[in-house]
Short mmCIF file of C-alpha atoms in Angstrom, two decimals:
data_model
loop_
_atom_site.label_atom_id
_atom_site.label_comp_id
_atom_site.label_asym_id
_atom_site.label_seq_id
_atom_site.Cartn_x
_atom_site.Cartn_y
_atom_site.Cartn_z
CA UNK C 1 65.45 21.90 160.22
CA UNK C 2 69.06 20.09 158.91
CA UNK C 3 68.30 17.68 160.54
CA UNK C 4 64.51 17.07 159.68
CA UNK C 5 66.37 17.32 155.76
CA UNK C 6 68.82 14.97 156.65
CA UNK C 7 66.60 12.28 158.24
CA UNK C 8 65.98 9.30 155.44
CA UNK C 9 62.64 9.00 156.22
CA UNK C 10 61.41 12.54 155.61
CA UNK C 11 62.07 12.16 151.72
CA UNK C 12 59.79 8.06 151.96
CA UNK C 13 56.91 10.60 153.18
CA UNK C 14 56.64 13.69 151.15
CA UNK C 15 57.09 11.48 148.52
CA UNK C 16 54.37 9.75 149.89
CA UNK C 17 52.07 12.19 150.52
CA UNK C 18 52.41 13.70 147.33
CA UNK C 19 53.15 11.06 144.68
CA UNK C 20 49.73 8.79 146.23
CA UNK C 21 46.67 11.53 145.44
CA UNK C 22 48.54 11.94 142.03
CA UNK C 23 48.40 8.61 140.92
CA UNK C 24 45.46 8.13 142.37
CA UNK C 25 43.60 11.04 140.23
CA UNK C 26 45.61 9.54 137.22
CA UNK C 27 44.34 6.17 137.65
CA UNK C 28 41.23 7.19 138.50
CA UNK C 29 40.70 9.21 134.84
CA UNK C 30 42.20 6.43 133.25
CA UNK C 31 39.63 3.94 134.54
CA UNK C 32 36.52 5.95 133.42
CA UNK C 33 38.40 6.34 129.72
CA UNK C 34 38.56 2.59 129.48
CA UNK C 35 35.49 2.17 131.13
CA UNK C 36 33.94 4.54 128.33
CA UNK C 37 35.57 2.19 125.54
CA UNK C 38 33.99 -0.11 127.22
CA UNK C 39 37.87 -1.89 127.76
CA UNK C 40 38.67 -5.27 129.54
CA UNK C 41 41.56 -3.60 131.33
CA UNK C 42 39.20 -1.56 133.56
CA UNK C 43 39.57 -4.15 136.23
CA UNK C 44 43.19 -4.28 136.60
CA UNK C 45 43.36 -0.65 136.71
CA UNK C 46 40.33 -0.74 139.68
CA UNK C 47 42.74 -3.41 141.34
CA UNK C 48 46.01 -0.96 141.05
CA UNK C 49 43.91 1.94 141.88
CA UNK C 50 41.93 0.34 144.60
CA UNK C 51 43.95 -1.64 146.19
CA UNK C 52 47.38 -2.12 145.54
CA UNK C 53 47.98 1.94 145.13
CA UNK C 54 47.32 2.56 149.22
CA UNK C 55 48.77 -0.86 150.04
CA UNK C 56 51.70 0.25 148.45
CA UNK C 57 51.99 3.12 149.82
CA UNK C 58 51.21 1.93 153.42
CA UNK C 59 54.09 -0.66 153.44
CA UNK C 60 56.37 2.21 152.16
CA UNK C 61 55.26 4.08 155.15
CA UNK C 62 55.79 1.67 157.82
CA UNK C 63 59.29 0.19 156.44
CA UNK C 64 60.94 3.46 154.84
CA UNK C 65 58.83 6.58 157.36
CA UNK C 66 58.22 5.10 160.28
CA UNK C 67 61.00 2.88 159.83
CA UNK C 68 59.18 -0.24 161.44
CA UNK C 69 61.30 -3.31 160.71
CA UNK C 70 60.38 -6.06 158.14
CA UNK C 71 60.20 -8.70 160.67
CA UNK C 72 57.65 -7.74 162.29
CA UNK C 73 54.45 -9.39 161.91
CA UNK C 74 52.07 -6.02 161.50
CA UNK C 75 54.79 -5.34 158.14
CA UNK C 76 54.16 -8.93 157.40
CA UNK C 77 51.07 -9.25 157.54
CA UNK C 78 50.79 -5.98 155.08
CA UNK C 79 53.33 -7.27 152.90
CA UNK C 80 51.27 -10.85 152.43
CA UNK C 81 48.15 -8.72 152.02
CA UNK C 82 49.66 -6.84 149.10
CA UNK C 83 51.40 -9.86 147.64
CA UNK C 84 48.47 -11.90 146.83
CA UNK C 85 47.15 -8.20 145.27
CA UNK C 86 49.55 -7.95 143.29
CA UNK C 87 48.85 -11.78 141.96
CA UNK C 88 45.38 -11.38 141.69
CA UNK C 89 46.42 -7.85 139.51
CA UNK C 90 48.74 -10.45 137.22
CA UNK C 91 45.94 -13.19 136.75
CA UNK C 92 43.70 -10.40 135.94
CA UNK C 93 46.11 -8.40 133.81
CA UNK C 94 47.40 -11.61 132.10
CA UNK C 95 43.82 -12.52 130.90
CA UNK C 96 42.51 -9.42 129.56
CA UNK C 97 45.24 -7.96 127.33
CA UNK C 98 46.03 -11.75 126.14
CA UNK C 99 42.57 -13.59 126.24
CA UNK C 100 39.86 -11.08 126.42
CA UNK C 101 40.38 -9.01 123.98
CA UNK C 102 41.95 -11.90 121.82
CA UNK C 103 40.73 -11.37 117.54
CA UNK C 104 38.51 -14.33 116.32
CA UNK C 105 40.53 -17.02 114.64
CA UNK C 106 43.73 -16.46 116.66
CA UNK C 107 45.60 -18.78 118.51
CA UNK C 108 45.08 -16.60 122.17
CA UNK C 109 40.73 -17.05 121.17
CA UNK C 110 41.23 -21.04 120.11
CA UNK C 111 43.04 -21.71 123.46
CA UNK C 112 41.00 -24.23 125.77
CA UNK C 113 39.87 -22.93 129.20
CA UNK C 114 41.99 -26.09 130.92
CA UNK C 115 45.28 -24.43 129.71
CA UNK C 116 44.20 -21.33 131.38
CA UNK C 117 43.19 -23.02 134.52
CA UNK C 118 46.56 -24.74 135.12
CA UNK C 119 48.41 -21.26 133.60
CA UNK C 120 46.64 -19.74 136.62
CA UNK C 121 47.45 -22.69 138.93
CA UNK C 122 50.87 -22.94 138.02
CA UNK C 123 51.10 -19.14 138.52
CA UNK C 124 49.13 -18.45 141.60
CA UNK C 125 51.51 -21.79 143.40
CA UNK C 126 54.42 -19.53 142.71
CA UNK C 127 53.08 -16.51 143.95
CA UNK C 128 52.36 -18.29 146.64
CA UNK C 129 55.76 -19.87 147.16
CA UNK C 130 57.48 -16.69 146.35
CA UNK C 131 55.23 -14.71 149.32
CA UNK C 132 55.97 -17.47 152.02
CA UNK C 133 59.56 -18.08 150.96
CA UNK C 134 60.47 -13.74 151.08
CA UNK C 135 57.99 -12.59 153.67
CA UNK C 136 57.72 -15.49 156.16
CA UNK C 137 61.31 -17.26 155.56
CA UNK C 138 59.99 -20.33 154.90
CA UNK C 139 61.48 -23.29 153.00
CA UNK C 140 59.39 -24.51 150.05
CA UNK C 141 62.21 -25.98 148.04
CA UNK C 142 61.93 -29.01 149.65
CA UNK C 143 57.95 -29.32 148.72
CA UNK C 144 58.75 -28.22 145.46
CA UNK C 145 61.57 -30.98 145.26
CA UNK C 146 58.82 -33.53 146.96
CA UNK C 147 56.07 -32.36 144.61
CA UNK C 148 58.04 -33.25 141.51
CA UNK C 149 58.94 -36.64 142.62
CA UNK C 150 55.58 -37.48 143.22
CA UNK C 151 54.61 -35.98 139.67
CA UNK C 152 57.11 -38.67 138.02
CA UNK C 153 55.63 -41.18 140.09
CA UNK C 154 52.29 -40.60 139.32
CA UNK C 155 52.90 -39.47 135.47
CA UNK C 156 54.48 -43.09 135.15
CA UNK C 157 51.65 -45.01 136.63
CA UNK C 158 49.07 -43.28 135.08
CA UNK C 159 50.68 -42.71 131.70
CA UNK C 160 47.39 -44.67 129.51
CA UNK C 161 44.76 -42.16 131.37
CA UNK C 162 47.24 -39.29 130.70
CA UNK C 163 47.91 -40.17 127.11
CA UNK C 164 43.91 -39.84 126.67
CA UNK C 165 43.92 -36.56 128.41
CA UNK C 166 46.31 -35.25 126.95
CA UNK C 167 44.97 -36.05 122.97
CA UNK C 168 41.95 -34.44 124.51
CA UNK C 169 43.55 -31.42 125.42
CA UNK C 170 45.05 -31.16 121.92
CA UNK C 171 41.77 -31.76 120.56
CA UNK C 172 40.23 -28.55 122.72
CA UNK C 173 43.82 -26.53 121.28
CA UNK C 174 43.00 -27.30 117.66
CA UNK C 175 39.25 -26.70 118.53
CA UNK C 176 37.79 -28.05 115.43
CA UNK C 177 34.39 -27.28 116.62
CA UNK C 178 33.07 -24.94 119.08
CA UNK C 179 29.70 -24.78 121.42
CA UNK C 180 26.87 -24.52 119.35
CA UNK C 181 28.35 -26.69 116.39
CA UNK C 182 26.54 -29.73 115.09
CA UNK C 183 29.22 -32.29 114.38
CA UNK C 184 28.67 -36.02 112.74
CA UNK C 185 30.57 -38.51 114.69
CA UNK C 186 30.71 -42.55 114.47
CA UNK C 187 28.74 -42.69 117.82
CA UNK C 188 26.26 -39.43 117.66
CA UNK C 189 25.03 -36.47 115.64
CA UNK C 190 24.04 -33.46 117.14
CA UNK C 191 24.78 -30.15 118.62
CA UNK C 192 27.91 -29.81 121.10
CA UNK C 193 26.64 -28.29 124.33
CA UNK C 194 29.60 -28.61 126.48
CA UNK C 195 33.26 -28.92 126.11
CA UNK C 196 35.43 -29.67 128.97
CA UNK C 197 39.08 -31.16 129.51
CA UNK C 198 38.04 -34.73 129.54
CA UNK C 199 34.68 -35.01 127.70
CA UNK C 200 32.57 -33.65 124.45
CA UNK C 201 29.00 -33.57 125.48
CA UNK C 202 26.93 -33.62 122.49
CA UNK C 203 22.89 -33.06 122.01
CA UNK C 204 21.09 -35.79 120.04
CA UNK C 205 17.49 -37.09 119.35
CA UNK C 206 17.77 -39.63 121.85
CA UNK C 207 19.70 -37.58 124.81
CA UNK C 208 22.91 -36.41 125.88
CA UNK C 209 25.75 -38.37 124.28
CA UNK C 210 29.16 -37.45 126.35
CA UNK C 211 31.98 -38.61 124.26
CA UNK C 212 36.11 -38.55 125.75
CA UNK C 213 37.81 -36.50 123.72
CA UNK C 214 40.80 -38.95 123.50
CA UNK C 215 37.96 -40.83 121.35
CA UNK C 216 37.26 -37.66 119.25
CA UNK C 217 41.47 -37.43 118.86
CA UNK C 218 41.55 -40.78 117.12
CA UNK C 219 38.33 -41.04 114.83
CA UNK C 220 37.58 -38.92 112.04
CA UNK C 221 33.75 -36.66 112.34
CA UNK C 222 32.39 -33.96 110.31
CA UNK C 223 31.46 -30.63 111.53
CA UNK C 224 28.31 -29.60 109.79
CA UNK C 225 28.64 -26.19 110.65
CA UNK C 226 31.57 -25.42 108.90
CA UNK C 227 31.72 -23.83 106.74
CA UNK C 228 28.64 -21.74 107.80
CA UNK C 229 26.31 -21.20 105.30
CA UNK C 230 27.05 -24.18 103.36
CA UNK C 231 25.16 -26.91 105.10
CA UNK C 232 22.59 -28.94 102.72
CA UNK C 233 20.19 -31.69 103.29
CA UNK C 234 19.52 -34.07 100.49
CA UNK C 235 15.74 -36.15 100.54
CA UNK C 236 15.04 -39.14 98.38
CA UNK C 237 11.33 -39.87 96.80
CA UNK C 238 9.81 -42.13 94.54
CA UNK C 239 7.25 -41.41 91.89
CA UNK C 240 5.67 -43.49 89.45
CA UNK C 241 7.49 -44.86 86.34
CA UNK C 242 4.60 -43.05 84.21
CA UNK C 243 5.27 -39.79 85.95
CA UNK C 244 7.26 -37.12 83.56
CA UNK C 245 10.33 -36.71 85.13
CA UNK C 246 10.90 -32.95 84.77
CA UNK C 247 7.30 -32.33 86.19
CA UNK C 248 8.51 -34.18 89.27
CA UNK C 249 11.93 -32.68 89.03
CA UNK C 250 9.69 -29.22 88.55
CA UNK C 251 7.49 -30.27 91.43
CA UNK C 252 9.93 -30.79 94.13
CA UNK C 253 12.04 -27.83 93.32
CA UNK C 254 8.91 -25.79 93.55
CA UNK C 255 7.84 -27.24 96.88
CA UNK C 256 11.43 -27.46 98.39
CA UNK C 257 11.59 -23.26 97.30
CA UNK C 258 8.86 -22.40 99.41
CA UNK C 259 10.43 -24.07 103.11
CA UNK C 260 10.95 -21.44 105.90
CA UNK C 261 14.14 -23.50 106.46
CA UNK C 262 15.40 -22.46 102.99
CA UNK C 263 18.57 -20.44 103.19
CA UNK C 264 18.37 -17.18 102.14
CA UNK C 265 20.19 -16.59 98.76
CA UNK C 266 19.93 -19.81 97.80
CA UNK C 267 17.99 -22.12 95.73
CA UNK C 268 17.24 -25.95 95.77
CA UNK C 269 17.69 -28.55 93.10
CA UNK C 270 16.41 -31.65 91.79
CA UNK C 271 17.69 -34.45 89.74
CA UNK C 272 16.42 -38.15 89.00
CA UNK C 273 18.55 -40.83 90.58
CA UNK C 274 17.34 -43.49 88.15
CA UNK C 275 14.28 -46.07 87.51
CA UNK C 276 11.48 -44.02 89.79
CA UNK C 277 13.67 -42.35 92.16
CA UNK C 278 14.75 -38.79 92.45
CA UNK C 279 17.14 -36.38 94.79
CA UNK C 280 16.27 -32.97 96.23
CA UNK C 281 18.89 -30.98 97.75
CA UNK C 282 17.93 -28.41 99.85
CA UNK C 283 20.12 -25.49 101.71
CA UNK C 284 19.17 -25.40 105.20
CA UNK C 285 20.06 -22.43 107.35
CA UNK C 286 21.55 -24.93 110.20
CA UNK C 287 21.57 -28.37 111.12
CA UNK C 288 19.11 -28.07 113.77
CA UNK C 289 16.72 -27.48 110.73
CA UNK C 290 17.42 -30.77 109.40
CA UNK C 291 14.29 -32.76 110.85
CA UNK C 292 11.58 -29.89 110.34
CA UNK C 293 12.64 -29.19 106.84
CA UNK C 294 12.90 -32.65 106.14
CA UNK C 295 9.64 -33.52 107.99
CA UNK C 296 7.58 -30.69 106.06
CA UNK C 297 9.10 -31.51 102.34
CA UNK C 298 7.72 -34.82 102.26
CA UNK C 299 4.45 -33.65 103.99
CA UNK C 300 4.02 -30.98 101.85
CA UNK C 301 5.27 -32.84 98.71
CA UNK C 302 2.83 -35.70 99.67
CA UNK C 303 -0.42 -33.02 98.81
CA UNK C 304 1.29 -31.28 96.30
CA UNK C 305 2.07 -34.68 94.50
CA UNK C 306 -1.61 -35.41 94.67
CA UNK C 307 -3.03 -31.46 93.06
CA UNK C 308 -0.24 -32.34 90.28
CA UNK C 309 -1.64 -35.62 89.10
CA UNK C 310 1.79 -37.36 89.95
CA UNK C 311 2.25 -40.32 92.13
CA UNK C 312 4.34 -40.31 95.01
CA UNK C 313 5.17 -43.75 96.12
CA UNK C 314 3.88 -44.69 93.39
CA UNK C 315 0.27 -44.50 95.12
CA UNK C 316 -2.90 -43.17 93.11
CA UNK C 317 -5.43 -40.26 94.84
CA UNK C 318 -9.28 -40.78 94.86
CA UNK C 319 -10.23 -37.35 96.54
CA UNK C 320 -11.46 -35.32 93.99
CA UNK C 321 -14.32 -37.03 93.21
CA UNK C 322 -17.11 -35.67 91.60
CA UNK C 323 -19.32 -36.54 94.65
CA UNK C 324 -16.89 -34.64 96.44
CA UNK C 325 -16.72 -31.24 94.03
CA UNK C 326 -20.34 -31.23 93.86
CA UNK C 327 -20.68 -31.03 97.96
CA UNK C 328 -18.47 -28.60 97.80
CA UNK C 329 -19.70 -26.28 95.48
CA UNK C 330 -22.86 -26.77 97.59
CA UNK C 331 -20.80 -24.50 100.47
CA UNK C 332 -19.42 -22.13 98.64
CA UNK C 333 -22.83 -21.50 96.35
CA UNK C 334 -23.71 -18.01 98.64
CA UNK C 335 -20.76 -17.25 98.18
CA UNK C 336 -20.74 -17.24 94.29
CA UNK C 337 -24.67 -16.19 94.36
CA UNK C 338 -25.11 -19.48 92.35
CA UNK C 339 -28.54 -20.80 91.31
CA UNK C 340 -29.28 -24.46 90.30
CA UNK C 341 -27.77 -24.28 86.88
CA UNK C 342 -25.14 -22.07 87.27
CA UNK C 343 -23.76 -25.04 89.80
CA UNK C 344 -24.04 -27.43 86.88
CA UNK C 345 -21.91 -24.59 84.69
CA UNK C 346 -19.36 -24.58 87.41
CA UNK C 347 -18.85 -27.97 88.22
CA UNK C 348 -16.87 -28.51 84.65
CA UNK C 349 -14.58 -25.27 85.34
CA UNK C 350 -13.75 -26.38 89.01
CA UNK C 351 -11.04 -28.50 90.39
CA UNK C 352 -11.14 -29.81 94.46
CA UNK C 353 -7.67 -29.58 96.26
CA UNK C 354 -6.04 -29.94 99.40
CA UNK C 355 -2.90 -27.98 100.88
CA UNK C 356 -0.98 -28.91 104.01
CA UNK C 357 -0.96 -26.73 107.62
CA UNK C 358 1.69 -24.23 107.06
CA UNK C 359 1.44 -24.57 103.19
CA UNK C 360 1.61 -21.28 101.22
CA UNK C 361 -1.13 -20.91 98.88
CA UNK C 362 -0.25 -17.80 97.60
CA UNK C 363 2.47 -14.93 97.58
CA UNK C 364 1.84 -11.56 97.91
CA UNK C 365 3.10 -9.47 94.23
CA UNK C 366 1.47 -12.33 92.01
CA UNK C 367 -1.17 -12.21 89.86
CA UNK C 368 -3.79 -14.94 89.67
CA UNK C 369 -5.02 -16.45 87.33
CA UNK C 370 -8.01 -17.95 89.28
CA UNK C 371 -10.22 -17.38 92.18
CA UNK C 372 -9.94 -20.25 95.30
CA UNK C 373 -12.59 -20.71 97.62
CA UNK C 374 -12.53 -22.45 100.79
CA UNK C 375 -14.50 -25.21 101.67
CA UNK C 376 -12.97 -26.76 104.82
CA UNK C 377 -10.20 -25.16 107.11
CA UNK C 378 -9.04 -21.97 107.45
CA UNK C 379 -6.56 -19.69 105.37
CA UNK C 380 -4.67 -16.80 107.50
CA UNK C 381 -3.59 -13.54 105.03
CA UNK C 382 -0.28 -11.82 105.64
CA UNK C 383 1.93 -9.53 104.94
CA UNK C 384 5.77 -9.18 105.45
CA UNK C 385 7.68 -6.01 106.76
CA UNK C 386 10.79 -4.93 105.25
CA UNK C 387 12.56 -6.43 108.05
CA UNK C 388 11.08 -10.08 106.81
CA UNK C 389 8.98 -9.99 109.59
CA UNK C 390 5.27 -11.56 109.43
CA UNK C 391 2.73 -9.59 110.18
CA UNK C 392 -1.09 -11.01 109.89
CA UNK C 393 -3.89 -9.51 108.36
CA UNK C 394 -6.87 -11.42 108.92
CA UNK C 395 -8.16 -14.96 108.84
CA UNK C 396 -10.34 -16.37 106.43
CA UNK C 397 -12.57 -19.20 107.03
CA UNK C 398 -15.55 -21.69 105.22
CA UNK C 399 -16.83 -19.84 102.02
CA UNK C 400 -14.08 -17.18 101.92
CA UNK C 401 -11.28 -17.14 98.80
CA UNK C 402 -8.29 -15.77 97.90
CA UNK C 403 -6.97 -14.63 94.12
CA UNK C 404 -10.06 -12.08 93.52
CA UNK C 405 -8.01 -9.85 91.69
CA UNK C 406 -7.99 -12.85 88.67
CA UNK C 407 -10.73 -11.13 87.53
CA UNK C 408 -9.11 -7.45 87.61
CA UNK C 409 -5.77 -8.84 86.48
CA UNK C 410 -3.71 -6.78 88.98
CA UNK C 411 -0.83 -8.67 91.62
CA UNK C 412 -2.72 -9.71 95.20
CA UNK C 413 -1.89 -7.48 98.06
CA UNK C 414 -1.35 -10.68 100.80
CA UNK C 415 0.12 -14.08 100.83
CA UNK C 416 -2.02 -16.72 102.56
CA UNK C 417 -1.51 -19.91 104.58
CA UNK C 418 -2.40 -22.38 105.49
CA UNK C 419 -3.37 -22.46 109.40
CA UNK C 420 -4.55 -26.11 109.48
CA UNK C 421 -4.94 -28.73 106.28
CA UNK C 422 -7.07 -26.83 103.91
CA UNK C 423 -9.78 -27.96 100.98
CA UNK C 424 -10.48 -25.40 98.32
CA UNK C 425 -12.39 -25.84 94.96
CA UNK C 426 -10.06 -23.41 92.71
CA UNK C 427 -12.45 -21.89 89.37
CA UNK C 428 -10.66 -20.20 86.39
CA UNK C 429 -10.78 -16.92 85.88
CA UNK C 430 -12.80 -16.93 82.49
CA UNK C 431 -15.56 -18.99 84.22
CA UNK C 432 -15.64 -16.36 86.74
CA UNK C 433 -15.92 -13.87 84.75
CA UNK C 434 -18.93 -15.43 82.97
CA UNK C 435 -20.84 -15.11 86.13
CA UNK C 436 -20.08 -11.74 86.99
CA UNK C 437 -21.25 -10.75 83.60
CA UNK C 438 -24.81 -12.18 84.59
CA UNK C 439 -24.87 -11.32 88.13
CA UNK C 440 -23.56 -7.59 89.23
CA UNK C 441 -24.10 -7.63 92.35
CA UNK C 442 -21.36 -11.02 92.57
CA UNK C 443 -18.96 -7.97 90.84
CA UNK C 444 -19.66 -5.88 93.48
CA UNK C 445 -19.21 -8.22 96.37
CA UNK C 446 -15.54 -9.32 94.96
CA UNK C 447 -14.93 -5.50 94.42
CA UNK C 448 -15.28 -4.83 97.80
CA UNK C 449 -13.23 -7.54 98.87
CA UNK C 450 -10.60 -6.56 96.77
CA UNK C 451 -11.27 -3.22 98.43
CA UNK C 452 -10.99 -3.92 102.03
CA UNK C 453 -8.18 -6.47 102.10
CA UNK C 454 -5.90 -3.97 100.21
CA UNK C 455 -6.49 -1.72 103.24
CA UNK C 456 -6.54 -3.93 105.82
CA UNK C 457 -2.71 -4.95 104.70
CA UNK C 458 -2.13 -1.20 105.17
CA UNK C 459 -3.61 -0.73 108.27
CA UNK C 460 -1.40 -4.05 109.57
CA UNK C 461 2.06 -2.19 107.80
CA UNK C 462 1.30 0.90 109.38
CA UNK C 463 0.57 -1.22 112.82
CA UNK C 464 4.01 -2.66 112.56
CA UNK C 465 5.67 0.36 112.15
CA UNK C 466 4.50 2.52 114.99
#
């Protein structure tokens, strides 16, 4: 029994045997807490629990119990084994407490992935090295020696294409965009897609634009996403000299208000430029908004222009004719129960319009202060959740209208759009009224409306909530 105490090896293995279930349960515990916290180190700690734990303690087993000497290739071949572990443990290690897990803004997030890559290069040839050279006795000075040589050689020969990469790879350090950014350069606008160690590759209108980022280093370009929040988009119109300019200042505010691209929280503005020309300035929620908005302001500006009596491009509007009002008064006559003279009443209270496909032509909470009827398209009611989502109602077609409580003076229930272009004859309320007073049952009919579209937008809210 001395001598079983005295042997060195007995010590290597009880240690052994008990020190590797320990630290295996205490790994083990530690890798579901960080798993819990949902932690980037929970793959190192796999790799030390996993593998490099009974690695470990096999190579202390062979060399220090069984006493098996390091020459010999089995011990080697263990010893390589758990030396490119342990490497892969470092790599691994090295990137989640420093990279991962890296707060926005900080130098360790703004780093570009190329630095990395030759970190992990530079790291994984001296592991390398380091394994050969202590395990296998071989001689890598001389490579290293020959490797640096040929780096001078080449650095010097190549020194214009490394200049460029290298102002590219300062670019990627400073980062002064990021994927998903729209940036304004000299050669394209658009949003950056891909960013690598040579090249910028930047979405446009017209295709892919890859720019070197040597050329980004020595030009000037504006990020339009940064700040967020605080991108605008500024459209030019002309009107007519005779137009008032605050009712076309009014007008295009108005019209620019109502955009789905509008940013929330914010609020356009208008201002004359001089002679017949004027400036909105819109707040877009993101560059990639900039065509649609810009596309549906002057679209939607072009028809409201035309139901405002102004004159955009200084062009005049023939539409509502009286030809025209009188046709459609014709369609909606069942409608309004008209007889042959009331039409001739109505015709002097009524005024033909046309709204643009997506147009709003009116907001749920308002009140009226006339009744629209339909006379070609169609008109879709909403109603929006408290989330801001849309949630339809119904869709209204030839002969139906909107703003029926005009005559009841309460706020409408839905907001309507437009689904396609739309042409509605729009009567004011006190000419309304005068044919309710003569016809009751035209009361009841708008009652009932009134009626079933308040609980059809109750019936779609309590839809949307289940």
């Amino acid at each position: 029994m001395t001598g079983l105490l005295d042997s060195p090896w007995f010590y290597w293995a009880v240690g052994v045997a008990i020190g590797f279930p320990i630290l295996l349960i205490v790994l083990t515990e530690a890798q579901n807490a960080l798993r819990r916290r949902n932690s980037f180190l929970v793959r190192p700690v796999y790799l030390l629990r996993v593998y490099i734990l009974p690695l470990g303690a096999l190579l202390l087993l062979l060399v220090q119990g069984i006493q098996v000497s390091g020459e010999t290739t089995p011990v080697r071949i263990v010893a390589t084994v758990f030396g490119f572990v342990v490497l892969v443990l470092l790599l691994s290690g090295l990137n989640a407490t420093l990279f991962q897990g890296a707060p926005e803004g900080t130098w360790r997030k703004r780093i570009p992935s190329i630095f990395l890559d030759v970190a992990r290069f530079a790291l994984i040839a001296i592991g390398v090295a380091l394994i050969f050279a202590y395990i296998w006795g071989a001689n890598v000075g001389g490579l290293f020696t020959a490797l640096g040589i040929s780096s001078i050689v080449l650095g010097l020969a190549l020194q214009n294409s490394v200049g460029q990469i290298i102002s590219g790879l300062l670019l990627l350090f400073e980062q002064p965009f990021r994927l998903g950014d729209w940036v304004d350069t000299p050669s394209a606008r658009g949003r950056v897609v891909e960013v690598n160690w040579r090249a910028t590759h930047i979405e446009t209108v017209s295709g892919l634009q890859i720019t070197p980022n040597s050329v980004l280093a020595g030009e000037s370009f504006t990020n339009l996403s940064r700040p967020p929040g605080a991108h605008v988009i500024a459209i030019s119109t002309v009107f007519a000299l005779n137009d008032p300019p605050d009712d076309v200042c009014d007008l295009l505010t108005r019209v620019a208000a109502t955009l789905p691209h509008l940013r929330p929280g914010s609020e356009p503005s208008t201002l004359p430029t001089g002679g017949t020309n004027y400036t909105t300035t819109i707040p877009v929620r993101s560059p990639a908004d900039d065509a649609s908005a810009r596309s549906m302001f002057l679209r939607w500006t072009w028809y409201a222009a035309r139901r405002a009596g102004l004159h955009l491009d200084e062009a005049d509007d023939d539409f509502a004719t009286g030809e025209r009002l009188t046709s459609a008064l014709r369609v909606i006559a069942p409608t309004l129960r008209l007889s042959a003279g009331d039409e001739s009443h109505v015709l002097g209270h009524a005024r033909l319009a046309r709204f643009a496909a997506e147009e709003t032509l009116q907001f749920a909470g308002e009140l009226p202060t006339r009744m629209s009827f339909i006379v070609d398209g169609q008109v879709r009611l909403f109603v929006s959740a408290d989330d801001g989502a849309v949630i339809p109602v119904r869709t209204l077609g030839e002969g139906d209208f909107i703003g029926q409580t005009a005559l009841t003076r309460e706020t409408v229930s839905t907001s309507a759009r437009a689904v396609g272009e739309v042409t509605m004859v729009h009567i004011d309320r006190e000419c309304i009224e005068e044919l309710v007073a003569r016809n009751p049952l035209l009361l009841q009919d708008i009652g009932r409306t009134i009626e079933e579209r308040r609980a059809n937008a109750r019936k779609a809210l309590a839809a949307a909530g289940e």
